[in-house]
XYZ file of C-alpha atoms in Angstrom:
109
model
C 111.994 83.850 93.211
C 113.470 85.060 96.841
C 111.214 87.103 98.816
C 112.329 90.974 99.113
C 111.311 93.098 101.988
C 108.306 95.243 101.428
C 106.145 97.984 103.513
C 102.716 96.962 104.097
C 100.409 100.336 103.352
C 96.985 100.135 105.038
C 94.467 102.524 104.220
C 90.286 102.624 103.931
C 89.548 102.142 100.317
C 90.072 105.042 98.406
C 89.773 104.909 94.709
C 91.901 108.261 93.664
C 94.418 107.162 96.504
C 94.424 103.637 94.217
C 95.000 105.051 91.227
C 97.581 107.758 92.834
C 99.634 104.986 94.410
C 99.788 102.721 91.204
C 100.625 106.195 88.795
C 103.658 106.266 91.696
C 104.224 102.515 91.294
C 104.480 102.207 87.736
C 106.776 105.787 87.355
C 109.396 104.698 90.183
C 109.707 100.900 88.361
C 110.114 102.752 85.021
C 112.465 105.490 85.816
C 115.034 102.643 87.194
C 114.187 100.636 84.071
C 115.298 103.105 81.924
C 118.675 102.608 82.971
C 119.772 99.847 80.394
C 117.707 97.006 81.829
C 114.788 96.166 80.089
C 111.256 96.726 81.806
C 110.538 92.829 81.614
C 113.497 92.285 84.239
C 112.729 94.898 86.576
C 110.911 93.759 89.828
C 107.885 95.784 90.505
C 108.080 98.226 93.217
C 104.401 97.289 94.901
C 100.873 96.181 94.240
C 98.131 94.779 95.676
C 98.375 91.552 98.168
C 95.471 89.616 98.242
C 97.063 87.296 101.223
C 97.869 90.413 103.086
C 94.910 92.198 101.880
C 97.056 95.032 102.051
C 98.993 97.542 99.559
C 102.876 97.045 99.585
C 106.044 98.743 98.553
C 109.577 96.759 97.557
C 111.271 98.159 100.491
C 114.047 99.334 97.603
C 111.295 102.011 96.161
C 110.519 102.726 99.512
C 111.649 106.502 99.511
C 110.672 107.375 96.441
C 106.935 105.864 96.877
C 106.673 107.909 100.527
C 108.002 111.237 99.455
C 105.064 111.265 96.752
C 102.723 110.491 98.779
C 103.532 113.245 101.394
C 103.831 115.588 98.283
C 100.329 114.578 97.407
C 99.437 115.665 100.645
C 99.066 111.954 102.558
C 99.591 111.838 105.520
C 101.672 108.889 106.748
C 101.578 106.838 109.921
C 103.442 103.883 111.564
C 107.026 103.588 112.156
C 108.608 104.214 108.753
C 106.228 107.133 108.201
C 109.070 109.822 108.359
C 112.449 109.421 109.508
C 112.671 111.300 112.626
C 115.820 113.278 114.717
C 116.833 111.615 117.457
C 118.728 113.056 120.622
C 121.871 111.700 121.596
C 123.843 113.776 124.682
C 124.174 117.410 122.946
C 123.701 115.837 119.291
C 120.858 115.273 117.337
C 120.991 112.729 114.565
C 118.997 112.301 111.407
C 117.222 108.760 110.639
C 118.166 107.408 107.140
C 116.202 104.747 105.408
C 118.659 102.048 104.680
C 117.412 100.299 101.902
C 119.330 96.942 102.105
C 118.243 96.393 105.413
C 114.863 97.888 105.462
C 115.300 99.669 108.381
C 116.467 103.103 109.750
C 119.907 104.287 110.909
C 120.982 107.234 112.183
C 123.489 109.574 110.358
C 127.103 109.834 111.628
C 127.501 112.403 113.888
């Protein structure tokens, strides 16, 4: 199975955050299942690494995972925290999480 990129999340242990973040997990995986593809097929949008030793996100749920986590109230660090707006001459652009690239752009003008 090819490797997809994925967001490491790095956090003390906290066992309501743990339970929070897989809640998240399983609800983003499931609300794309239900789409005509059957749950079986679906890749899963994070877990635990034990390589890592680190939480991660399938850079595809990416979004989704972050904006419930800030709605919980979590504050997020590290670059792909929070998109950000950027200053170019007179014009200030909005990042946008590209998910195909896991990375940011910037909005057109």
């Amino acid at each position: 199975m090819a490797r997809s990129p994925a967001v490491a999340l790095r956090f003390d242990f906290d066992e309501e955050l743990i339970d929070f973040l897989k809640g998240v997990l399983g609800h983003v995986r499931r609300a794309r299942g239900g789409r005509g593809r059957p749950l079986g097929k679906m890749p899963f949008a994070g877990g635990w690494s034990k390589e890592s030793r680190c939480w991660w996100v399938l850079s595809t749920y990416w979004q989704e995972v972050s904006q419930s986590l800030l709605e919980k109230g979590i504050t997020l660090t590290g670059p792909l925290a929070n998109p950000r707006k950027v200053q170019e001459g007179f014009f200030e652009r909005q990042q946008v999480w590209e998910v195909k690239k896991c990375a940011w752009r910037l909005t057109a003008g």
